Tab-separated table of C-alpha atoms in Angstrom:
chain	number	residue	atom	x	y	z
R	1	MET	CA	-10.462	-10.380	31.600
R	2	TYR	CA	-10.013	-9.309	28.464
R	3	GLY	CA	-7.919	-10.314	25.849
R	4	TYR	CA	-5.887	-7.308	26.400
R	5	ALA	CA	-5.523	-7.719	29.754
R	6	SER	CA	-2.300	-9.146	29.568
R	7	THR	CA	-0.759	-6.478	27.361
R	8	LYS	CA	-2.473	-3.627	29.386
R	9	ASP	CA	1.111	-1.607	30.613
R	10	ASP	CA	1.847	-1.683	26.620
R	11	LEU	CA	-1.493	-0.299	25.666
R	12	ARG	CA	-1.224	2.365	27.863
R	13	SER	CA	1.969	3.566	27.744
R	14	ARG	CA	1.261	3.399	23.451
R	15	LEU	CA	-1.701	5.695	24.267
R	16	ARG	CA	0.141	8.240	26.566
R	17	LYS	CA	2.668	8.355	23.867
R	18	ILE	CA	-0.267	9.009	21.316
R	19	GLU	CA	-1.702	12.086	23.694
R	20	GLY	CA	2.062	13.349	23.389
R	21	GLN	CA	1.956	13.280	19.492
R	22	VAL	CA	-1.657	14.986	19.397
R	23	ARG	CA	-0.351	17.660	21.529
R	24	GLY	CA	2.646	18.206	19.263
R	25	LEU	CA	0.276	18.442	16.687
R	26	GLN	CA	-1.081	21.290	18.503
R	27	ARG	CA	2.221	22.948	19.044
R	28	MET	CA	2.920	22.252	15.492
R	29	VAL	CA	-0.062	24.493	14.505
R	30	ASP	CA	0.422	27.128	16.824
R	31	GLU	CA	4.151	27.701	15.917
R	32	ASP	CA	2.628	27.629	12.279
R	33	LYS	CA	4.604	24.939	11.215
R	34	TYR	CA	4.586	24.317	6.878
R	35	CYS	CA	1.225	22.158	6.278
R	36	ILE	CA	2.869	19.261	4.923
R	37	ASP	CA	5.197	18.820	7.376
R	38	ILE	CA	1.985	18.858	9.715
R	39	LEU	CA	0.499	16.207	7.530
R	40	THR	CA	3.824	13.705	7.863
R	41	GLN	CA	2.658	14.216	11.191
R	42	VAL	CA	-0.793	13.063	11.250
R	43	ASN	CA	-0.133	10.146	9.382
R	44	SER	CA	2.396	9.065	12.057
R	45	VAL	CA	-0.135	9.694	14.679
R	46	THR	CA	-2.593	7.572	12.730
R	47	ALA	CA	-0.338	5.023	11.962
R	48	ALA	CA	0.474	4.685	15.581
R	49	LEU	CA	-3.332	4.422	16.506
R	50	ARG	CA	-3.836	1.998	13.957
R	51	ALA	CA	-0.918	-0.317	15.542
R	52	VAL	CA	-2.710	0.273	18.775
R	53	GLY	CA	-6.343	-1.126	16.659
R	54	MET	CA	-4.280	-3.910	15.075
R	55	GLY	CA	-3.036	-5.118	18.952
R	56	LEU	CA	-6.631	-5.439	20.186
R	57	LEU	CA	-7.598	-7.195	17.544
R	58	ASP	CA	-5.132	-9.479	18.027
R	59	ASP	CA	-5.364	-10.040	21.174
R	60	HIS	CA	-9.088	-10.704	20.769
R	61	VAL	CA	-8.559	-13.280	18.882
R	62	ARG	CA	-6.073	-15.055	20.774
R	63	HIS	CA	-8.394	-14.527	23.840
R	64	CYS	CA	-11.986	-14.255	23.587
R	65	VAL	CA	-12.447	-15.705	20.394
R	66	ALA	CA	-10.353	-18.517	20.709
R	67	GLU	CA	-12.032	-19.142	23.774
R	68	SER	CA	-15.483	-18.787	22.862
R	69	ILE	CA	-15.037	-21.188	19.434
R	70	ALA	CA	-13.033	-23.721	22.093
R	71	THR	CA	-16.416	-23.986	24.212
R	72	GLY	CA	-18.385	-23.958	21.166
R	73	GLU	CA	-20.053	-20.860	21.107
R	74	GLY	CA	-18.017	-19.041	18.749
R	75	ASP	CA	-20.755	-18.495	15.848
R	76	GLU	CA	-21.873	-14.472	17.589
R	77	LYS	CA	-17.969	-14.044	18.435
R	78	ILE	CA	-16.767	-14.559	15.069
R	79	GLU	CA	-19.773	-12.516	13.545
R	80	GLU	CA	-18.657	-9.253	15.632
R	81	LEU	CA	-15.099	-10.398	14.847
R	82	MET	CA	-15.915	-10.290	11.514
R	83	ALA	CA	-17.832	-7.174	11.236
R	84	ALA	CA	-14.913	-5.277	13.731
R	85	VAL	CA	-12.480	-5.941	10.808
R	86	GLY	CA	-14.379	-4.872	8.252
R	87	ARG	CA	-14.769	-1.563	9.879
R	88	PHE	CA	-11.130	-1.482	10.799
R	89	ALA	CA	-9.944	-2.400	7.097
R	90	GLY	CA	-12.299	0.773	6.433
R	91	ARG	CA	-14.827	-0.776	4.239
X	1	MET	CA	1.042	32.433	6.084
X	2	TYR	CA	0.353	29.017	5.583
X	3	GLY	CA	-3.065	27.589	3.885
X	4	TYR	CA	-4.852	26.532	7.227
X	5	ALA	CA	-3.852	30.461	8.656
X	6	SER	CA	-7.890	30.948	8.262
X	7	THR	CA	-8.553	27.495	10.027
X	8	LYS	CA	-6.123	27.237	12.419
X	9	ASP	CA	-8.397	27.648	15.245
X	10	ASP	CA	-11.086	25.070	13.771
X	11	LEU	CA	-7.691	23.383	13.603
X	12	ARG	CA	-6.694	23.729	17.206
X	13	SER	CA	-10.354	22.886	18.426
X	14	ARG	CA	-10.398	19.636	16.441
X	15	LEU	CA	-6.785	18.643	17.818
X	16	ARG	CA	-8.016	19.406	21.510
X	17	LYS	CA	-10.919	17.472	20.855
X	18	ILE	CA	-9.036	14.650	19.396
X	19	GLU	CA	-6.085	14.426	22.594
X	20	GLY	CA	-9.525	14.253	24.724
X	21	GLN	CA	-10.601	10.989	22.761
X	22	VAL	CA	-6.768	9.754	23.071
X	23	ARG	CA	-7.643	10.076	27.161
X	24	GLY	CA	-11.062	8.536	26.662
X	25	LEU	CA	-9.153	5.523	25.149
X	26	GLN	CA	-7.116	5.353	28.409
X	27	ARG	CA	-10.053	5.264	30.472
X	28	MET	CA	-11.147	2.693	28.656
X	29	VAL	CA	-8.438	0.149	28.878
X	30	ASP	CA	-7.991	1.147	32.638
X	31	GLU	CA	-11.485	0.494	33.208
X	32	ASP	CA	-11.620	-3.077	31.668
X	33	LYS	CA	-13.916	-1.855	28.944
X	34	TYR	CA	-14.429	-4.759	25.976
X	35	CYS	CA	-11.943	-4.902	22.956
X	36	ILE	CA	-14.073	-4.608	20.639
X	37	ASP	CA	-15.531	-1.227	22.087
X	38	ILE	CA	-12.224	0.310	22.500
X	39	LEU	CA	-11.502	-0.692	18.795
X	40	THR	CA	-14.593	1.238	18.154
X	41	GLN	CA	-13.332	4.223	19.688
X	42	VAL	CA	-9.942	3.835	17.977
X	43	ASN	CA	-11.758	3.987	14.638
X	44	SER	CA	-13.327	6.801	15.642
X	45	VAL	CA	-10.019	8.735	16.719
X	46	THR	CA	-8.614	7.510	13.317
X	47	ALA	CA	-11.651	8.906	11.517
X	48	ALA	CA	-10.973	12.480	13.300
X	49	LEU	CA	-7.035	12.446	12.660
X	50	ARG	CA	-8.202	11.697	9.109
X	51	ALA	CA	-10.311	14.214	8.580
X	52	VAL	CA	-7.946	16.953	10.153
X	53	GLY	CA	-5.524	15.564	7.735
X	54	MET	CA	-7.598	15.616	4.683
X	55	GLY	CA	-8.301	19.377	5.532
X	56	LEU	CA	-4.734	20.110	5.447
X	57	LEU	CA	-4.379	18.638	2.527
X	58	ASP	CA	-7.621	20.632	0.913
X	59	ASP	CA	-6.067	23.891	2.430
X	60	HIS	CA	-2.360	23.508	1.197
X	61	VAL	CA	-3.917	22.916	-2.439
X	62	ARG	CA	-6.126	26.238	-2.749
X	63	HIS	CA	-3.384	28.410	-1.122
X	64	CYS	CA	0.005	27.176	-1.434
X	65	VAL	CA	-0.047	25.357	-4.278
X	66	ALA	CA	-2.515	27.326	-6.523
X	67	GLU	CA	-0.404	30.433	-5.383
X	68	SER	CA	2.723	28.883	-6.808
X	69	ILE	CA	1.089	27.737	-10.169
X	70	ALA	CA	-0.351	31.111	-10.316
X	71	THR	CA	2.962	32.378	-10.128
X	72	GLY	CA	4.817	29.641	-12.766
X	73	GLU	CA	6.341	28.311	-9.595
X	74	GLY	CA	4.036	25.092	-9.689
X	75	ASP	CA	6.282	22.158	-10.540
X	76	GLU	CA	8.208	21.528	-7.145
X	77	LYS	CA	4.726	22.122	-5.079
X	78	ILE	CA	2.968	19.746	-7.290
X	79	GLU	CA	5.447	17.153	-7.075
X	80	GLU	CA	5.677	17.809	-3.110
X	81	LEU	CA	1.930	17.438	-3.144
X	82	MET	CA	1.441	14.641	-4.692
X	83	ALA	CA	4.308	12.851	-2.477
X	84	ALA	CA	1.996	13.928	0.346
X	85	VAL	CA	-1.329	12.543	-0.822
X	86	GLY	CA	0.255	9.025	-1.903
X	87	ARG	CA	1.163	8.744	1.668
X	88	PHE	CA	-1.717	10.288	3.238
X	89	ALA	CA	-3.866	7.627	0.923
X	90	GLY	CA	-1.535	5.112	2.537
X	91	ARG	CA	0.401	3.971	-0.761
H	1	MET	CA	-6.668	16.322	-24.779
H	2	TYR	CA	-6.905	14.955	-20.722
H	3	GLY	CA	-3.530	14.969	-18.452
H	4	TYR	CA	-3.163	11.011	-18.735
H	5	ALA	CA	-2.635	11.580	-23.117
H	6	SER	CA	0.899	11.385	-22.030
H	7	THR	CA	0.505	8.230	-20.535
H	8	LYS	CA	-2.173	6.720	-22.387
H	9	ASP	CA	0.040	3.790	-23.427
H	10	ASP	CA	1.686	3.131	-19.938
H	11	LEU	CA	-2.205	3.225	-18.550
H	12	ARG	CA	-3.470	0.720	-21.083
H	13	SER	CA	-0.592	-1.614	-20.216
H	14	ARG	CA	-1.079	-1.484	-16.334
H	15	LEU	CA	-4.630	-1.929	-17.078
H	16	ARG	CA	-4.168	-5.387	-19.350
H	17	LYS	CA	-1.502	-6.461	-16.464
H	18	ILE	CA	-4.547	-6.023	-14.054
H	19	GLU	CA	-7.024	-7.606	-16.113
H	20	GLY	CA	-4.648	-10.892	-16.134
H	21	GLN	CA	-4.263	-10.635	-12.686
H	22	VAL	CA	-8.326	-10.614	-12.047
H	23	ARG	CA	-8.190	-14.129	-14.165
H	24	GLY	CA	-5.556	-15.397	-12.427
H	25	LEU	CA	-7.470	-14.877	-9.220
H	26	GLN	CA	-10.692	-16.709	-10.972
H	27	ARG	CA	-8.048	-19.790	-11.635
H	28	MET	CA	-6.662	-19.762	-8.066
H	29	VAL	CA	-10.531	-20.173	-7.099
H	30	ASP	CA	-11.079	-22.667	-9.930
H	31	GLU	CA	-8.125	-25.034	-8.439
H	32	ASP	CA	-9.140	-24.706	-4.910
H	33	LYS	CA	-6.200	-22.524	-3.694
H	34	TYR	CA	-5.783	-22.068	-0.456
H	35	CYS	CA	-7.777	-18.859	1.005
H	36	ILE	CA	-5.128	-16.575	2.656
H	37	ASP	CA	-2.474	-17.035	-0.813
H	38	ILE	CA	-5.855	-15.825	-3.035
H	39	LEU	CA	-6.406	-12.913	-0.430
H	40	THR	CA	-2.354	-12.220	-1.169
H	41	GLN	CA	-3.040	-12.045	-4.635
H	42	VAL	CA	-6.261	-9.520	-4.124
H	43	ASN	CA	-4.024	-7.491	-1.813
H	44	SER	CA	-1.658	-7.215	-4.625
H	45	VAL	CA	-4.113	-6.450	-7.549
H	46	THR	CA	-5.905	-3.962	-5.334
H	47	ALA	CA	-2.342	-2.173	-4.980
H	48	ALA	CA	-1.544	-2.646	-8.818
H	49	LEU	CA	-5.284	-0.839	-9.129
H	50	ARG	CA	-4.433	1.496	-6.126
H	51	ALA	CA	-1.203	2.949	-8.240
H	52	VAL	CA	-3.268	3.292	-11.337
H	53	GLY	CA	-5.577	5.696	-9.400
H	54	MET	CA	-2.454	7.461	-8.131
H	55	GLY	CA	-1.303	8.103	-11.818
H	56	LEU	CA	-4.510	9.224	-12.606
H	57	LEU	CA	-4.743	11.830	-9.952
H	58	ASP	CA	-0.835	12.795	-10.563
H	59	ASP	CA	-1.255	13.405	-14.483
H	60	HIS	CA	-4.711	15.614	-13.208
H	61	VAL	CA	-3.273	17.503	-10.670
H	62	ARG	CA	-0.016	18.312	-13.204
H	63	HIS	CA	-2.038	18.876	-16.064
H	64	CYS	CA	-5.723	19.397	-16.145
H	65	VAL	CA	-5.717	21.451	-12.356
H	66	ALA	CA	-2.342	23.550	-13.183
H	67	GLU	CA	-3.588	24.541	-16.406
H	68	SER	CA	-7.084	26.091	-14.637
H	69	ILE	CA	-5.447	27.740	-11.735
H	70	ALA	CA	-2.808	29.337	-14.362
H	71	THR	CA	-5.687	30.704	-16.307
H	72	GLY	CA	-6.999	32.150	-13.232
H	73	GLU	CA	-10.286	29.448	-13.118
H	74	GLY	CA	-8.690	26.935	-10.792
H	75	ASP	CA	-11.677	27.056	-8.085
H	76	GLU	CA	-13.674	24.496	-9.384
H	77	LYS	CA	-10.945	22.063	-10.583
H	78	ILE	CA	-9.421	22.404	-6.983
H	79	GLU	CA	-13.059	21.252	-5.328
H	80	GLU	CA	-13.717	18.639	-7.992
H	81	LEU	CA	-10.002	17.736	-7.328
H	82	MET	CA	-10.023	17.731	-3.109
H	83	ALA	CA	-13.659	15.283	-3.489
H	84	ALA	CA	-11.831	12.880	-5.808
H	85	VAL	CA	-8.413	12.607	-3.300
H	86	GLY	CA	-11.181	12.517	-0.473
H	87	ARG	CA	-13.196	9.389	-1.908
H	88	PHE	CA	-9.301	7.971	-3.136
H	89	ALA	CA	-7.938	8.228	0.111
H	90	GLY	CA	-11.163	6.342	1.074
H	91	ARG	CA	-12.916	9.466	2.904
B	1	MET	CA	-12.187	-28.156	1.239
B	2	TYR	CA	-11.502	-24.475	1.672
B	3	GLY	CA	-13.552	-22.382	3.864
B	4	TYR	CA	-14.863	-20.535	0.290
B	5	ALA	CA	-16.164	-23.696	-1.183
B	6	SER	CA	-19.433	-22.897	-0.606
B	7	THR	CA	-19.486	-19.831	-1.914
B	8	LYS	CA	-17.074	-20.785	-4.902
B	9	ASP	CA	-19.800	-19.175	-7.472
B	10	ASP	CA	-20.803	-16.052	-5.975
B	11	LEU	CA	-16.350	-15.718	-5.713
B	12	ARG	CA	-16.126	-16.486	-9.155
B	13	SER	CA	-19.305	-14.241	-10.509
B	14	ARG	CA	-17.466	-11.489	-8.654
B	15	LEU	CA	-14.271	-11.766	-9.781
B	16	ARG	CA	-16.077	-12.150	-13.618
B	17	LYS	CA	-17.402	-8.881	-12.955
B	18	ILE	CA	-14.680	-7.408	-11.821
B	19	GLU	CA	-12.826	-8.325	-14.521
B	20	GLY	CA	-15.303	-6.708	-16.908
B	21	GLN	CA	-14.760	-3.630	-15.040
B	22	VAL	CA	-11.097	-3.562	-15.682
B	23	ARG	CA	-11.786	-4.089	-19.161
B	24	GLY	CA	-14.582	-1.189	-18.596
B	25	LEU	CA	-11.705	0.952	-17.362
B	26	GLN	CA	-9.225	0.442	-20.584
B	27	ARG	CA	-12.219	1.503	-22.486
B	28	MET	CA	-12.305	4.671	-21.037
B	29	VAL	CA	-8.842	5.268	-21.456
B	30	ASP	CA	-8.931	4.549	-25.473
B	31	GLU	CA	-12.442	6.662	-25.260
B	32	ASP	CA	-10.216	9.805	-23.746
B	33	LYS	CA	-12.540	10.028	-20.868
B	34	TYR	CA	-11.897	12.369	-18.450
B	35	CYS	CA	-9.183	11.700	-15.304
B	36	ILE	CA	-11.441	12.054	-12.600
B	37	ASP	CA	-14.443	9.451	-14.175
B	38	ILE	CA	-12.275	7.132	-14.757
B	39	LEU	CA	-10.620	7.393	-11.028
B	40	THR	CA	-14.486	6.947	-9.712
B	41	GLN	CA	-14.597	3.797	-11.611
B	42	VAL	CA	-11.037	2.780	-10.213
B	43	ASN	CA	-12.088	3.669	-6.988
B	44	SER	CA	-15.372	1.191	-7.905
B	45	VAL	CA	-13.347	-1.618	-8.836
B	46	THR	CA	-10.916	-1.351	-5.860
B	47	ALA	CA	-13.658	-1.350	-3.368
B	48	ALA	CA	-14.980	-4.675	-5.529
B	49	LEU	CA	-12.230	-6.495	-4.842
B	50	ARG	CA	-11.790	-5.341	-1.185
B	51	ALA	CA	-15.431	-6.913	-0.882
B	52	VAL	CA	-13.720	-10.376	-2.071
B	53	GLY	CA	-11.131	-9.977	0.047
B	54	MET	CA	-13.208	-9.340	2.797
B	55	GLY	CA	-15.763	-12.293	1.715
B	56	LEU	CA	-12.183	-14.613	1.797
B	57	LEU	CA	-11.355	-13.542	5.206
B	58	ASP	CA	-14.390	-14.177	6.481
B	59	ASP	CA	-15.015	-17.450	5.186
B	60	HIS	CA	-11.284	-18.469	6.387
B	61	VAL	CA	-11.980	-17.313	9.787
B	62	ARG	CA	-15.426	-19.312	9.904
B	63	HIS	CA	-14.034	-22.756	8.314
B	64	CYS	CA	-10.842	-22.866	8.508
B	65	VAL	CA	-9.411	-20.847	11.704
B	66	ALA	CA	-12.324	-21.938	13.917
B	67	GLU	CA	-12.375	-25.624	12.836
B	68	SER	CA	-8.321	-25.506	13.922
B	69	ILE	CA	-9.180	-23.734	16.958
B	70	ALA	CA	-12.085	-26.558	18.024
B	71	THR	CA	-9.532	-29.179	17.475
B	72	GLY	CA	-7.013	-27.443	19.773
B	73	GLU	CA	-4.614	-26.533	16.964
B	74	GLY	CA	-5.407	-23.005	16.214
B	75	ASP	CA	-2.214	-21.544	17.561
B	76	GLU	CA	-0.530	-21.461	14.165
B	77	LYS	CA	-3.904	-19.989	12.133
B	78	ILE	CA	-4.299	-17.426	14.258
B	79	GLU	CA	-0.843	-16.373	13.397
B	80	GLU	CA	-1.267	-16.359	9.716
B	81	LEU	CA	-5.053	-15.093	10.608
B	82	MET	CA	-3.742	-12.025	12.051
B	83	ALA	CA	-1.002	-11.314	9.719
B	84	ALA	CA	-3.208	-11.593	6.629
B	85	VAL	CA	-5.842	-9.064	8.277
B	86	GLY	CA	-2.780	-6.772	8.940
B	87	ARG	CA	-1.524	-7.000	5.326
B	88	PHE	CA	-5.557	-6.459	3.990
B	89	ALA	CA	-5.945	-3.627	6.289
B	90	GLY	CA	-2.846	-1.773	4.985
B	91	ARG	CA	-0.261	-1.927	7.860
């Protein structure tokens, strides 16, 4: 059971919504919408994906990482977590 | 005709690929994949979307903005462009 | 004369303020301030630097790039600009 | 004793170097250096600051957060940490 199990339905519905937004972007291209308007929508989909990523990180820390620390086996998990935070934060 | 007209097929195929990646994320959640692996994939979709955004900005400057400057009507386009760059760069 | 000439005093005073903020960070470390409080301050200095970067980009487009486009020599400048926007936006 | 105590000298020397880089930026403005070159240097200072921030986060998790979880009092620390990660990652 991973950290996101409790929020699996929420995750699924966010991802379905993002999938719809990506289809919306394709429609905007098909209909020759103005570049800046498409870009605004790209930013909005990116923000939605980042929020999903942030939620995954959050659940991961509260469950997987916290549990492994509580049982004295946190070092490897913390290593992995901080590498993931670094990649997520873009550096 | 917008700046991205010349690259419309490329844009469409990138967005279709991104849509597939988002469906892949939903599958990962369904199959209870490890949080960090899902996050890695979220980062990769985000990067693909950012690349689409960067391409849109690029085409926009090379066409819409350059044309309006060449015809002496650049001010408003530059204003709009820099606001878009600021939002895209996240500040 | 570069694009930022008109805003040189403003740039200088922003950078002096940022220098002071970085010294403030050193003091926080010396005084053993709480990690999260130092991090909050790091974010604030980063944001101030990003605003300086955004201002430089803005001036550059309004002057250097716009002029070179108006005189029919914009291609190289646009190439250089978009590479700079890509690095600034972090991709 | 905070998480960064063990790396205090390293932190101090990084911040002193960053202070020097910010003074370097002021010199570049004084000497009318080319906007794009100044921007490149701004990006480099920003990256150095982000690395300091990432180091602070890392130390914080390995010490403050891990300890409070190990003693069964992690909830508040995790809450605070994830808010800090969100702000650091820019959302």
